[in-house]
Structure formats: structure tokens, C-alpha cells
Amino acid sequence: MEQKIMIQFSQEQLDKVNQIIARYPEGKQKSALLPVLHLAQEVFGWLSTETMDYVATLLKIEPIEVYEVATFYTMYNLRPVGKYVFEVCQTGPCMIQGSDDIIAYIGEQLNIKPGETTEDGLFTLKTAECLGACGYAPMMQMGKFYKEHLTKEKVDAIIAACRNDASVNN
Amino acid sequence: MSSKKLLLENAHIEGIRYYDVYRKNGGYRSVEKALKMSPDEVVEEVKKSGLRGRGGAGFPAGMKWSFIAKPEGVPRHLVCNADESEPGTFKDRYLMEFIPHLLIEGLIVSSYALGSNVTYIYIRGEYAWIPDILEQAIEEAKANGFLGKNILNSGFDCEIYVQRGAGAYICGEETALIESLEGKRGNPRIKPPFPAVKGAWDRPTVVNNVETLAAVAPIINIGGEEYAKIGVGRSTGTKLISACGNINKPGVYEIDMTISVEEFIYSDEWCGGIKNGKRLKACIPGGSSVPILPANLLLKTAKGEPRMMNYESLADGGFATGTMMGSGGFIVLDEDQCVVKHTYTLARFYRHESCGQCSPCREGTGWMEKLLLRLDQGQGKMSDIDLLWDIQSKIEGNTICPLGDAAAWPVAAAIRHFRDEFEWHITNAAEAQTRNFGLAHYADPLPVSEPVAV
């Protein structure tokens, strides 16, 4: 099921890359690496070696400089993930509000363990360390946004909404 | 008793996120005022205010600014640290989401004071929706002449850019943040040289927390001396506290540092008491790195005085009987919570976030996590407690950056104050898997220690 995607930004995306580079002093285009990796992940879904090499070419740096960074930061996916990624916070303040139960419940509903992706490629479940939403626990990150004050009912609704979204957009 | 507000006073006005409403409510006055002063005069006001870094360290902001090197022809930079990642802390997020123009206003004034023509906001990557809010505010400020070239005809130019991190607590440490801004792994640098001399791209750089920089706007508006009159002693001005855990009203509160911890927890104006009518067992008042205190030492110092919500009172007694204001991440644990398990999750956090550069931290955080997990699961030995103590003591002070200390302190404090709860997990291992240790004696009044002649 893995499709070969052409690793190439559109002209609009390349303009965006140049805009980002222009924020930094001349000759310091490497500074654009984190934002450009975010953009690449948004466009290509995850960071394959091919993608990282492409980013290195764009920023005129060595591929190893990209690998070093991509492996350091937890938000970069070094392997494919599901269409919807649930990253459930499990640090102290969320733990005392029941995050362990939420993680277990999502796992049961989707029949996967943390770190795994469902067979249909729709969902990935991950545990996360403190996401800065301690007053609104338990919570998880889903894409760009947070889902807070989670309950089993809320999890059910989120999963149903994702399935619905996937069937509409496919 | 009501607390004075300088930052969040207008945060709930409808539409305050947008320039027009913000401006109508007195926004950007500090920029107009500051640009008529000299940059040194602005620095002087901030010094007079006594403002201390709100990220956790509490270092005087004006003094930090005065260290910036000014070599001829070398650009200087201000970098706003919005990498808020300390467990229990979510105050900067609140400020940026609800009243973004206050941060932009503070940044413009601070950039002028430091001579930064290009200023960066480094925000944690997970706050993925906030850069849009900040960039909109920046665009609006620019369209109204408060950013860009020749701001208000003063001759001062300033641009602000937002950069997202990508999931690394360590990037809240200022030199790691600078490395990350330069497109590298977030490995802290050895100091000296300090960023004020050699920071981003080897240029003089000042890194300050969101709340610190936002506070510069009211300081210029009311004057440093007036600001210093709010609060008590060296705890001047107002502080944002993000309260969470087993309380009725979790959220972000602005306090003026004259209220007691007891009022903060039990008053309806703030936390509204412990949830479900439970009793208070323990609290970590300044973000996960600061020492946990049992209820009795939290509410009263070892001298028997009420503990207050300010830098000095929270630290009263040192680490033996006190804690720290830290970032203001206030985590409350009720009588049903297990201190061993909670400490385990914090140890796991620090192991996950250690950058791996220094052996004591890289290895030590892993050992602490494993030992605490073993204890929590009822498979620990009595000697594990001493081993944990030994490991934490060998991390503290032996690493390039404070992450090592931040990982060691919570473990040390948990053992210091809750040793019998740890021991119970060993002596009553099977029982510990079915119930928690409970409140025990942790809220009992303590004998007041005699004053020691110095």
C-alpha cells in the first residue's frame, strides 16, 4: 500500500522556504531547518531519508546535519504514521487526572498499543510527555490542536469523527 | 482579598486578540512612551521595577539586560523564550492565546531597549496553533506602524519572527534554545561565554521568558518604581500561576505575591479548594523541577509562619523545609495520590528530555526512572531508596545545564519528605498495588523549630 511519493516541494512551498530563510542572517540558512522540516512533514507525511536529503539540498547543508536534528526532536516522524495521530500526555499532572485510563481505553478501542498504527493506516497512538495543558487534563494532541478534558465518551466521539472525516475525504 | 492585575486585566475583553480592541483598551501606549526615552532609560526602568525572570530562575531581568555586549557593528538579538514545557506550567500559552498583543508590545519595547532590530519568538512545537495567533498580531502591529521600519518616526526598526521548536523540553534552556534557533540539536552550550556576549550566530543575545517580556509593557506604563511597590520585598509586581491537579478551579491566575498559599488553594477567587471535598496531601508549587512539599510544610514554614505565594517565602527553609517559586506551575495532590508514582512520572519525563550530552544526567535519569518504576510496582528493595538518593546527589551540580538539577530535585524532595511512603511500598508491596498510602501524617501540624542563633 505504500505509494512512491515524488519528494519535491511545489513552487508555493519553495517560496515559503525562501521566506523562512530570509528571517535569519545571510549565510545562516541552516537556521531554517526546524521550520522546513515541519513543512516537509506536513507535505510528505513523515521524514524519509529521501525527504531529509532533499531538505539538505534546499538549505545547502550536509544530509547528516538534517539527520542529527530530525532524530533529536520528538515531533519529527521517522517512519510513516496514521492519518490521525493521538499523542496522549502521561506526565504527573495528567496521570493524576486519569491519563493511564485514557491511553488504555484508546488502545482497546483501536486495538493497538502505544507506538502502533491501526492496520487500515487511520490511527496511530503515542504517549507524550507534558504538553502544557496540565489544567485541562487528561488531554492529547491531534495534529495541530489539543483535545482536552478527555473522557471515554469524548474519545469515542473523536474516533467516530475521524472515521467519518476519512470516509468523506477518500 | 483581591489581587492587582497588570497582565491579564483585559484578557477577557471580547476581541482583545485583535489590534483595534487591544489598542482601544490602552494597548501600545508603552511603545509610544518608550520610544521617546533613550534605550538606557528603558533598561533603567526595568532595573528599578525589580522584575525577575518569570521562566523559573528568577534572575533580575534588568540586570540580565545590562550585561549585553555592544561591540561596534555587530547586530544584537532579543529572543523570547516561549518553549514552555515544564510540567505544571501553561501560563505563557494562556497569555499568548488570549492577549497576544501584550507580548508583542513588550517585545517591541524590550527590543528597543536592547537594540535588537530582529527579534525572535521561539515557541514549543506542540503549541502548533499559537504561531498563527502571534503572526496575526505581528501583522496588525506592523500595519499600524508599531513594527517594521522607523517605528513611530523614531528611527528604530524592528521585525519579529516566530520559530517553532519540535518537541524538546531542553530547548527552554537558553543556550539550547539558541542552538535550536540555529537549526541544530538542542544541546546546551558551556558558559561562559554567556549569550549576552556570544549568543545566536555568535552575536550578543538576550533570552527572556514570555511573561517577563510581557511585563515590560506595564512597567513602562506605570514606571519601574510604581511596579516595585506591588508585591513584597524582592518579589515585585505580579506573577502568573498556572494551577492544576486535584483542585476545583484549575487555570491561570495573576497574583500580586502578597497572598498566602492557603488563600491561593482554598479561596474561590483562585483554586477554589480541593476537589471532591478531599484533603490536601502535597504540592509542587513552581513546576515539576521544584521540591514537592507535604501539606503541613506547604501551608506553614518550619518557623510556623504562614507560607506566602512569593519567591522568598516559598524558598524559606531552603531545600530542607522549603521549595521554590520556579515557573509558577502549581501542581496540587490530594490524599488519594501516590507520591511514588507521581515522582516516577516526573523521572520518566526527565529521562525522556535529557539531551544526552552529560553522562550524569543521561545515565542518572534512566536509573532513577527504573528504580522508581520498580518501587511503584512493588518490586523494590530498601536499599533502592538509598541508591536513588545517591544517584540524584551525583547528578546535581555535575552537568552543563540545569536539567540535571531539575531531574534530581524532585526525587530528592520526594524521598526527603515522603520516605515512609517509599518504605511502605517495599514493606507492604502487595497492599501498595491495591491502594495508595493516603494522607498519613502529611497534614499534621509540625512542631515549630526553635530559632537557631547564627
Coordinates of C-alpha atoms in Angstrom, one line a residue:
Chain A
M1 CA 0.0 0.0 0.0
E2 CA 3.0 2.3 0.2
Q3 CA 2.9 4.7 -2.6
K4 CA 6.0 6.3 -4.0
I5 CA 5.7 10.0 -3.5
M6 CA 7.8 12.4 -5.5
I7 CA 9.8 14.3 -3.0
Q8 CA 9.6 17.8 -4.4
F9 CA 8.0 21.0 -3.0
S10 CA 5.6 23.0 -5.1
Q11 CA 6.6 26.5 -6.2
E12 CA 4.4 27.9 -3.5
Q13 CA 6.1 25.7 -0.9
L14 CA 9.5 26.7 -2.2
D15 CA 8.5 30.4 -1.8
K16 CA 7.6 29.6 1.7
V17 CA 11.0 28.0 2.3
N18 CA 12.7 31.1 1.0
Q19 CA 10.6 33.3 3.2
I20 CA 11.7 31.3 6.2
I21 CA 15.3 31.5 5.2
A22 CA 15.0 35.3 4.9
R23 CA 14.2 35.6 8.6
Y24 CA 17.8 34.7 9.5
P25 CA 21.2 36.4 8.9
E26 CA 22.7 35.9 5.5
G27 CA 24.6 32.6 5.2
K28 CA 22.8 31.2 8.2
Q29 CA 20.1 29.4 6.2
K30 CA 20.6 26.3 8.3
S31 CA 18.6 28.1 11.0
A32 CA 15.6 27.4 8.8
L33 CA 16.0 23.7 9.3
L34 CA 13.3 23.1 12.0
P35 CA 10.6 25.1 10.3
V36 CA 11.4 23.5 6.9
L37 CA 11.3 20.0 8.4
H38 CA 7.9 20.8 9.9
L39 CA 6.8 21.9 6.4
A40 CA 8.2 18.8 4.8
Q41 CA 6.4 16.5 7.3
E42 CA 3.2 18.4 6.6
V43 CA 3.6 17.8 2.9
F44 CA 5.0 14.3 2.8
G45 CA 3.5 12.9 6.0
W46 CA 6.8 11.8 7.5
L47 CA 10.6 12.3 7.1
S48 CA 12.1 9.6 5.0
T49 CA 15.8 9.7 4.2
E50 CA 15.0 10.9 0.8
T51 CA 13.0 13.8 2.2
M52 CA 15.7 14.7 4.6
D53 CA 18.3 14.6 1.8
Y54 CA 16.0 16.9 -0.2
V55 CA 15.8 19.4 2.7
A56 CA 19.6 19.3 3.0
T57 CA 19.9 20.3 -0.7
L58 CA 17.4 23.1 -0.3
L59 CA 19.3 24.6 2.7
K60 CA 22.8 23.8 1.2
I61 CA 23.8 21.8 4.2
E62 CA 25.1 18.2 4.6
P63 CA 22.5 15.4 5.0
I64 CA 24.0 14.4 8.3
E65 CA 23.1 17.9 9.7
V66 CA 19.5 17.1 8.9
Y67 CA 19.6 13.6 10.3
E68 CA 21.1 14.9 13.6
V69 CA 18.2 17.3 14.1
A70 CA 15.4 15.1 12.8
T71 CA 16.4 12.3 15.3
F72 CA 16.7 14.7 18.2
Y73 CA 13.2 16.2 18.3
T74 CA 10.2 14.1 19.1
M75 CA 7.8 15.8 16.8
Y76 CA 9.5 14.5 13.6
N77 CA 8.2 11.2 12.4
L78 CA 11.0 9.0 11.1
R79 CA 8.5 6.4 9.9
P80 CA 5.0 6.6 8.4
V81 CA 2.2 7.3 10.9
G82 CA -1.5 7.0 10.6
K83 CA -3.8 9.7 9.1
Y84 CA -4.8 10.7 12.7
V85 CA -2.1 10.6 15.4
F86 CA -3.3 10.6 19.0
E87 CA -0.5 11.8 21.4
V88 CA -1.7 11.4 24.9
C89 CA 0.1 13.2 27.7
Q90 CA 1.1 10.9 30.6
T91 CA 3.2 13.1 32.8
G92 CA 2.3 13.7 36.5
P93 CA -0.5 16.3 36.3
C94 CA -2.2 14.3 33.6
M95 CA -1.5 11.0 35.3
I96 CA -3.3 12.1 38.5
Q97 CA -6.3 13.0 36.3
G98 CA -6.5 9.6 34.8
S99 CA -4.4 9.7 31.6
D100 CA -3.4 6.0 32.1
D101 CA -7.1 5.0 31.7
I102 CA -7.5 7.2 28.6
I103 CA -4.4 5.6 27.0
A104 CA -5.7 2.1 27.8
Y105 CA -9.2 2.9 26.5
I106 CA -7.9 4.3 23.2
G107 CA -5.8 1.2 22.9
E108 CA -8.8 -1.1 23.4
Q109 CA -11.0 0.9 21.0
L110 CA -8.4 0.8 18.3
N111 CA -6.8 -2.5 19.2
I112 CA -3.3 -1.1 19.2
K113 CA -0.6 -0.4 21.8
P114 CA 1.2 2.9 22.2
G115 CA 3.6 3.3 19.3
E116 CA 1.5 1.3 16.9
T117 CA -0.7 2.2 13.9
T118 CA -4.0 0.5 13.0
E119 CA -3.9 -1.8 10.0
D120 CA -6.1 0.5 8.0
G121 CA -3.5 3.2 8.4
L122 CA -6.0 5.5 10.0
F123 CA -4.8 5.9 13.6
T124 CA -1.5 6.0 15.5
L125 CA -1.4 6.0 19.3
K126 CA 1.5 7.6 21.1
T127 CA 2.2 8.6 24.6
A128 CA 3.6 12.1 25.1
E129 CA 5.4 13.9 27.9
C130 CA 4.0 17.2 29.2
L131 CA 2.2 19.2 26.5
G132 CA 1.5 22.3 28.6
A133 CA -2.2 21.6 29.2
C134 CA -2.0 20.5 32.8
G135 CA -5.1 22.4 34.0
Y136 CA -7.2 20.8 31.3
A137 CA -6.1 17.1 31.9
P138 CA -6.4 14.5 30.6
M139 CA -5.5 15.6 27.1
M140 CA -3.9 14.7 23.9
Q141 CA -2.5 16.4 20.8
M142 CA -4.2 15.5 17.5
G143 CA -2.5 17.2 14.6
K144 CA -2.3 20.9 15.1
F145 CA -4.7 21.1 18.0
Y146 CA -5.2 19.8 21.6
K147 CA -8.2 17.8 22.7
E148 CA -8.6 18.5 26.4
H149 CA -10.7 17.3 29.4
L150 CA -10.8 13.8 27.8
T151 CA -13.4 11.3 28.9
K152 CA -14.2 7.9 27.4
E153 CA -17.3 9.4 25.7
K154 CA -15.2 12.2 24.3
V155 CA -12.7 9.7 22.9
D156 CA -15.5 7.7 21.3
A157 CA -16.7 10.9 19.6
I158 CA -13.3 11.9 18.4
I159 CA -12.6 8.4 16.9
A160 CA -16.1 8.5 15.2
A161 CA -15.4 12.0 13.8
C162 CA -12.1 10.9 12.4
R163 CA -13.6 7.8 10.8
N164 CA -16.3 10.0 9.3
D165 CA -13.8 12.5 8.1
A166 CA -11.7 9.8 6.5
S167 CA -14.7 8.3 4.6
V168 CA -15.9 11.7 3.4
N169 CA -12.4 12.7 2.2
N170 CA -11.4 9.5 0.5
Chain B
M1 CA -8.8 39.9 49.2
S2 CA -8.3 40.9 45.6
S3 CA -5.0 40.8 43.8
K4 CA -3.8 43.5 41.4
K5 CA -3.6 42.6 37.7
L6 CA -1.2 44.1 35.2
L7 CA -1.1 41.4 32.6
L8 CA -4.5 39.7 32.4
E9 CA -6.6 42.7 33.4
N10 CA -8.0 42.9 29.9
A11 CA -7.5 39.3 28.8
H12 CA -11.2 38.6 28.8
I13 CA -12.5 41.6 26.8
E14 CA -14.1 40.3 23.7
G15 CA -11.9 40.7 20.7
I16 CA -8.8 41.6 22.7
R17 CA -6.9 39.3 20.5
Y18 CA -7.2 41.9 17.7
Y19 CA -5.4 45.1 17.4
D20 CA -8.3 47.5 17.3
V21 CA -9.8 46.3 20.6
Y22 CA -6.4 46.0 22.2
R23 CA -5.4 49.5 21.2
K24 CA -8.8 50.9 22.3
N25 CA -8.1 49.5 25.8
G26 CA -4.8 51.3 26.2
G27 CA -2.6 48.9 24.1
Y28 CA 0.8 50.0 22.7
R29 CA 1.0 53.1 25.0
S30 CA 4.2 51.8 26.4
V31 CA 5.8 51.7 22.9
E32 CA 4.8 55.4 22.4
K33 CA 6.3 56.3 25.8
A34 CA 9.5 54.2 25.5
L35 CA 10.4 55.4 22.0
K36 CA 10.6 59.0 23.5
M37 CA 13.1 57.7 26.1
S38 CA 16.7 56.5 25.4
P39 CA 17.2 52.8 25.4
D40 CA 19.3 53.0 28.5
E41 CA 16.5 54.8 30.3
V42 CA 14.2 51.9 29.4
V43 CA 16.7 49.5 30.8
E44 CA 16.9 51.7 34.0
E45 CA 13.1 51.5 34.5
V46 CA 13.2 47.7 34.2
K47 CA 16.0 47.6 36.7
K48 CA 14.1 49.8 39.1
S49 CA 11.0 47.6 38.8
G50 CA 12.8 44.6 40.3
L51 CA 11.2 42.4 37.7
R52 CA 12.7 38.9 38.0
G53 CA 12.8 36.3 35.2
R54 CA 9.4 34.5 35.1
G55 CA 10.6 31.4 33.4
G56 CA 11.8 29.7 36.6
A57 CA 15.3 31.0 37.6
G58 CA 14.0 34.4 38.9
F59 CA 17.1 36.3 37.8
P60 CA 16.6 40.1 37.8
A61 CA 15.7 41.0 34.2
G62 CA 17.1 44.5 34.2
M63 CA 20.5 43.2 35.3
K64 CA 20.5 40.5 32.6
W65 CA 19.8 43.2 30.1
S66 CA 22.7 45.4 31.3
F67 CA 25.1 42.5 30.6
I68 CA 24.5 42.7 26.8
A69 CA 27.8 43.4 25.0
K70 CA 27.7 46.2 22.4
P71 CA 30.6 45.7 20.0
E72 CA 30.6 48.2 17.2
G73 CA 28.8 47.0 14.0
V74 CA 27.6 43.7 15.4
P75 CA 23.8 43.2 15.5
R76 CA 22.2 42.2 18.8
H77 CA 19.2 40.0 19.2
L78 CA 16.3 39.6 21.7
V79 CA 14.8 36.1 21.8
C80 CA 11.6 35.4 23.5
N81 CA 11.5 32.0 25.2
A82 CA 8.1 30.6 24.6
D83 CA 9.3 27.0 24.9
E84 CA 7.0 26.4 27.9
S85 CA 7.5 22.8 28.7
E86 CA 7.9 22.4 32.5
P87 CA 5.2 20.0 33.8
G88 CA 2.5 22.0 35.5
T89 CA 3.2 25.2 33.6
F90 CA 0.8 26.6 31.0
K91 CA 0.8 30.3 31.7
D92 CA 2.7 31.6 28.7
R93 CA 0.3 29.6 26.4
Y94 CA -2.6 31.4 28.1
L95 CA -1.1 34.8 27.7
M96 CA -0.2 34.2 24.0
E97 CA -3.6 32.7 23.1
F98 CA -5.7 35.3 24.9
I99 CA -3.8 38.6 24.8
P100 CA -1.0 38.1 22.1
H101 CA -0.6 41.9 21.6
L102 CA 0.6 42.3 25.1
L103 CA 3.6 40.1 24.3
I104 CA 4.2 41.9 21.0
E105 CA 4.0 45.2 22.8
G106 CA 6.5 44.1 25.5
L107 CA 8.8 42.7 22.8
I108 CA 8.9 46.0 20.9
V109 CA 9.8 48.0 24.0
S110 CA 12.4 45.4 25.0
S111 CA 13.9 45.2 21.5
Y112 CA 14.3 48.9 21.6
A113 CA 16.0 48.8 25.0
L114 CA 18.4 46.2 23.8
G115 CA 18.9 47.4 20.3
S116 CA 17.5 44.3 18.7
N117 CA 16.3 45.0 15.1
V118 CA 15.4 41.4 14.5
T119 CA 13.7 39.6 17.4
Y120 CA 12.6 36.0 17.6
I121 CA 9.9 34.2 19.5
Y122 CA 10.9 30.6 19.9
I123 CA 7.7 28.6 20.7
R124 CA 7.4 25.0 21.6
G125 CA 6.4 23.0 18.5
E126 CA 3.4 21.4 20.2
Y127 CA 1.7 24.8 20.6
A128 CA 1.1 24.5 16.8
W129 CA -1.9 26.8 16.6
I130 CA -0.4 29.7 18.5
P131 CA 2.1 30.9 15.9
D132 CA -0.9 31.8 13.7
I133 CA -2.2 34.0 16.5
L134 CA 1.1 35.6 17.1
E135 CA 1.8 36.2 13.4
Q136 CA -1.6 37.8 13.0
A137 CA -0.8 40.2 16.0
I138 CA 2.6 40.9 14.4
E139 CA 1.0 41.8 11.1
E140 CA -1.5 44.0 12.7
A141 CA 1.1 45.8 14.8
K142 CA 3.1 46.3 11.6
A143 CA 0.2 47.6 9.6
N144 CA -0.3 50.2 12.4
G145 CA 3.3 51.4 12.4
F146 CA 4.4 49.7 15.6
L147 CA 6.7 47.3 13.8
G148 CA 8.8 47.5 10.7
K149 CA 10.9 50.4 9.6
N150 CA 11.2 53.7 11.5
I151 CA 8.6 52.8 14.2
L152 CA 6.6 56.0 15.1
N153 CA 9.2 58.1 13.3
S154 CA 11.7 57.2 16.0
G155 CA 14.3 55.8 13.6
F156 CA 14.1 52.5 15.3
D157 CA 13.5 49.4 13.0
C158 CA 12.2 46.1 14.3
E159 CA 11.0 42.8 12.9
I160 CA 9.6 39.9 15.0
Y161 CA 9.7 36.3 13.7
V162 CA 8.1 33.3 15.2
Q163 CA 10.0 30.0 15.1
R164 CA 8.5 26.7 16.2
G165 CA 10.5 24.1 18.1
A166 CA 9.9 20.4 17.6
G167 CA 9.4 18.7 20.9
A168 CA 12.3 19.1 23.3
Y169 CA 12.0 20.4 26.8
I170 CA 15.7 21.1 26.9
C171 CA 15.2 24.0 24.4
G172 CA 13.8 26.0 27.2
E173 CA 17.3 26.3 28.5
E174 CA 18.6 29.5 26.9
T175 CA 21.7 28.1 25.2
A176 CA 19.9 25.0 23.9
L177 CA 17.2 27.3 22.6
I178 CA 19.9 29.3 20.7
E179 CA 21.3 26.1 19.2
S180 CA 17.8 25.1 18.1
L181 CA 17.2 28.5 16.6
E182 CA 20.4 28.0 14.6
G183 CA 19.0 24.7 13.3
K184 CA 20.9 22.3 15.5
R185 CA 20.1 19.7 18.2
G186 CA 19.2 21.4 21.5
N187 CA 22.4 20.6 23.3
P188 CA 23.2 23.3 25.9
R189 CA 26.4 25.2 25.5
I190 CA 29.1 25.6 28.1
K191 CA 29.0 29.0 29.8
P192 CA 30.9 31.3 29.6
P193 CA 30.7 32.8 27.1
F194 CA 27.2 33.9 28.1
P195 CA 24.6 34.6 25.4
A196 CA 24.8 38.3 26.3
V197 CA 28.3 38.2 24.8
K198 CA 28.1 35.4 22.3
G199 CA 24.6 34.1 21.6
A200 CA 22.7 33.4 18.4
W201 CA 25.1 33.3 15.5
D202 CA 27.8 34.5 17.9
R203 CA 26.0 37.8 18.4
P204 CA 25.1 39.3 21.7
T205 CA 21.7 37.9 22.6
V206 CA 19.2 38.2 25.5
V207 CA 16.8 35.4 26.0
N208 CA 13.8 36.1 28.3
N209 CA 10.5 34.3 29.1
V210 CA 7.2 35.3 27.6
E211 CA 5.7 36.6 30.9
T212 CA 8.9 38.6 31.7
L213 CA 8.8 40.4 28.3
A214 CA 5.0 41.0 28.5
A215 CA 5.6 42.6 32.0
V216 CA 7.8 45.2 30.4
A217 CA 4.8 47.0 28.9
P218 CA 3.0 47.7 32.2
I219 CA 6.4 48.6 33.8
I220 CA 7.0 51.3 31.2
N221 CA 3.4 52.5 31.5
I222 CA 3.3 52.9 35.3
G223 CA 7.1 53.3 35.9
G224 CA 9.6 51.0 37.5
E225 CA 9.2 52.5 40.9
E226 CA 5.4 52.0 40.9
Y227 CA 5.8 48.4 39.7
A228 CA 8.3 47.7 42.5
K229 CA 5.7 48.9 45.1
I230 CA 3.4 46.0 44.1
G231 CA 4.2 42.7 45.9
V232 CA 6.6 42.3 48.8
G233 CA 10.4 42.6 49.2
R234 CA 12.3 41.3 46.2
S235 CA 9.1 39.7 44.9
T236 CA 7.9 42.7 42.9
G237 CA 5.0 43.0 40.6
T238 CA 2.6 40.3 39.6
K239 CA 3.1 36.7 38.8
L240 CA 1.1 34.3 36.6
I241 CA 0.4 31.0 38.3
S242 CA -0.9 28.0 36.4
A243 CA -2.8 25.8 38.8
C244 CA -3.6 22.2 38.2
G245 CA -4.1 18.8 39.8
N246 CA -6.9 18.0 42.3
I247 CA -8.4 21.4 42.7
N248 CA -11.8 22.8 41.9
K249 CA -10.7 25.5 39.6
P250 CA -7.6 24.7 37.6
G251 CA -6.5 27.6 35.4
V252 CA -4.2 30.5 35.0
Y253 CA -4.2 33.2 37.7
E254 CA -2.4 36.5 38.1
I255 CA -1.4 37.2 41.7
D256 CA 0.5 40.1 43.3
M257 CA 2.6 37.9 45.6
T258 CA 1.0 39.2 48.8
I259 CA -1.4 36.3 49.3
S260 CA -0.8 33.1 51.3
V261 CA -0.5 29.7 49.8
E262 CA -3.5 28.7 51.9
E263 CA -5.7 31.5 50.4
F264 CA -4.5 30.6 46.9
I265 CA -5.6 27.0 47.3
Y266 CA -8.8 27.5 49.2
S267 CA -10.2 30.8 48.1
D268 CA -12.9 30.8 45.4
E269 CA -11.0 33.6 43.7
W270 CA -8.3 31.1 42.9
C271 CA -8.1 27.3 43.1
G272 CA -11.4 27.0 45.0
G273 CA -10.3 24.3 47.3
I274 CA -9.5 20.6 46.9
K275 CA -11.8 18.7 44.5
N276 CA -14.5 16.3 45.8
G277 CA -14.0 17.5 49.4
K278 CA -10.7 15.7 49.7
R279 CA -7.8 16.8 51.8
L280 CA -4.6 18.3 50.6
K281 CA -1.6 15.9 50.7
A282 CA 1.2 17.6 48.8
C283 CA 2.0 20.3 46.3
I284 CA 4.7 21.1 43.8
P285 CA 4.3 24.9 43.6
G286 CA 6.7 26.0 40.9
G287 CA 6.7 23.4 38.1
S288 CA 7.9 19.8 38.3
S289 CA 11.6 20.7 39.0
V290 CA 11.0 22.3 42.3
P291 CA 10.8 20.3 45.6
I292 CA 7.5 18.8 46.5
L293 CA 6.2 19.7 49.9
P294 CA 3.8 17.8 52.2
A295 CA 0.7 19.9 53.2
N296 CA 2.0 20.9 56.6
L297 CA 5.2 22.4 55.3
L298 CA 3.5 23.9 52.3
L299 CA 1.0 25.9 54.3
K300 CA 3.4 26.9 57.1
T301 CA 7.1 27.4 57.1
A302 CA 9.3 25.5 59.6
K303 CA 9.2 28.6 61.7
G304 CA 5.4 28.2 61.9
E305 CA 4.6 31.3 59.8
P306 CA 2.1 31.2 57.1
R307 CA 3.8 30.5 53.8
M308 CA 3.2 33.2 51.2
M309 CA 3.0 33.0 47.4
N310 CA 6.2 34.8 46.7
Y311 CA 9.9 34.0 45.9
E312 CA 11.3 34.4 49.4
S313 CA 8.5 32.7 51.4
L314 CA 8.2 29.7 49.1
A315 CA 12.0 29.3 49.4
D316 CA 12.0 29.8 53.2
G317 CA 13.9 27.0 54.9
G318 CA 16.0 26.1 51.8
F319 CA 15.5 22.7 50.3
A320 CA 15.3 21.1 53.8
T321 CA 11.8 22.5 54.5
G322 CA 11.1 24.9 51.6
T323 CA 10.7 24.9 47.8
M324 CA 10.8 27.4 45.0
M325 CA 8.5 29.8 43.0
G326 CA 10.0 28.4 39.8
S327 CA 7.8 28.9 36.8
G328 CA 4.6 29.1 38.8
G329 CA 3.4 25.7 37.7
F330 CA 1.3 24.8 40.8
I331 CA 0.5 21.1 41.0
V332 CA -1.8 20.0 43.8
L333 CA -2.1 16.4 45.0
D334 CA -5.0 15.2 47.2
E335 CA -5.0 12.5 49.8
D336 CA -5.6 9.8 47.2
Q337 CA -2.5 10.4 45.2
C338 CA 0.7 8.3 45.3
V339 CA 3.8 10.3 45.7
V340 CA 6.0 7.4 44.5
K341 CA 4.0 7.0 41.2
H342 CA 3.9 10.8 40.7
T343 CA 7.6 11.0 41.2
Y344 CA 8.1 8.1 38.8
T345 CA 6.2 10.0 36.0
L346 CA 8.5 13.0 36.6
A347 CA 11.6 10.9 36.5
R348 CA 10.4 9.4 33.2
F349 CA 9.8 12.9 31.9
Y350 CA 13.4 13.9 32.7
R351 CA 14.9 10.7 31.2
H352 CA 12.9 11.4 28.0
E353 CA 14.0 15.0 27.9
S354 CA 17.7 14.7 28.8
C355 CA 19.7 15.8 25.7
G356 CA 22.3 13.1 26.4
Q357 CA 25.3 15.3 26.4
C358 CA 26.4 14.8 30.1
S359 CA 26.8 11.3 31.5
P360 CA 25.4 12.0 35.0
C361 CA 22.2 13.3 33.5
R362 CA 21.9 10.9 30.6
E363 CA 22.6 7.8 32.7
G364 CA 21.3 9.0 36.0
T365 CA 17.8 10.0 34.8
G366 CA 17.5 6.5 33.3
W367 CA 18.5 4.8 36.5
M368 CA 16.1 6.9 38.6
E369 CA 13.2 6.1 36.3
K370 CA 13.9 2.4 36.5
L371 CA 14.3 2.4 40.3
L372 CA 11.1 4.4 40.8
L373 CA 9.2 2.1 38.4
R374 CA 10.4 -0.9 40.4
L375 CA 9.4 0.7 43.7
D376 CA 6.0 1.7 42.3
Q377 CA 5.3 -1.8 41.1
G378 CA 6.1 -3.3 44.5
Q379 CA 9.4 -4.9 43.4
G380 CA 11.7 -2.5 45.2
K381 CA 14.3 -3.2 47.9
M382 CA 15.0 -1.0 50.9
S383 CA 18.5 -0.3 49.5
D384 CA 16.8 1.2 46.4
I385 CA 15.8 4.3 48.3
D386 CA 19.4 5.0 49.3
L387 CA 20.5 4.2 45.8
L388 CA 18.0 6.7 44.4
W389 CA 19.3 9.3 46.9
D390 CA 22.9 8.5 45.9
I391 CA 22.2 8.9 42.1
Q392 CA 20.3 12.1 42.4
S393 CA 23.1 13.6 44.5
K394 CA 25.6 12.7 41.8
I395 CA 23.6 14.3 39.1
E396 CA 23.1 17.6 40.9
G397 CA 25.7 20.2 40.0
N398 CA 27.6 17.9 37.7
T399 CA 26.0 18.8 34.3
I400 CA 26.5 21.6 31.8
C401 CA 22.9 22.9 32.2
P402 CA 20.3 22.9 35.0
L403 CA 18.3 20.0 33.5
G404 CA 20.3 17.6 35.7
D405 CA 19.4 19.6 38.9
A406 CA 15.8 19.8 37.7
A407 CA 15.7 16.0 37.4
A408 CA 17.5 15.4 40.8
W409 CA 15.5 17.8 42.9
P410 CA 12.0 16.3 42.6
V411 CA 13.4 12.8 43.5
A412 CA 15.4 14.2 46.4
A413 CA 12.5 16.1 47.8
A414 CA 10.1 13.2 47.5
I415 CA 12.5 11.0 49.5
R416 CA 13.2 13.7 52.0
H417 CA 9.6 14.3 52.9
F418 CA 7.8 11.1 52.0
R419 CA 10.4 8.5 52.9
D420 CA 7.8 6.4 54.9
E421 CA 5.6 6.3 51.8
F422 CA 8.5 4.9 49.8
E423 CA 9.3 2.4 52.6
W424 CA 5.7 1.3 52.7
H425 CA 5.9 0.4 49.0
I426 CA 8.6 -2.1 50.0
T427 CA 7.3 -3.4 53.3
N428 CA 3.7 -3.6 52.1
A429 CA 4.4 -4.3 48.4
A430 CA 1.2 -6.3 47.7
E431 CA -1.0 -3.8 49.5
A432 CA 0.6 -1.0 47.7
Q433 CA -0.7 -2.4 44.4
T434 CA -4.3 -2.3 45.6
R435 CA -4.4 1.1 47.4
N436 CA -2.5 4.3 48.0
F437 CA -0.6 5.3 51.1
G438 CA -3.2 8.0 51.7
L439 CA -2.8 11.2 53.7
A440 CA -0.9 9.6 56.6
H441 CA 0.6 12.3 58.8
Y442 CA 1.5 14.7 56.0
A443 CA -1.0 17.4 57.0
D444 CA -0.4 17.1 60.8
P445 CA 0.9 20.3 62.4
L446 CA 4.6 20.3 62.8
P447 CA 6.5 21.2 66.0
V448 CA 7.8 24.7 65.5
S449 CA 11.6 24.6 65.3
E450 CA 13.5 26.8 67.8
P451 CA 15.2 29.8 66.2
V452 CA 18.9 28.9 65.7
A453 CA 21.4 31.5 66.9
V454 CA 23.6 32.5 64.0

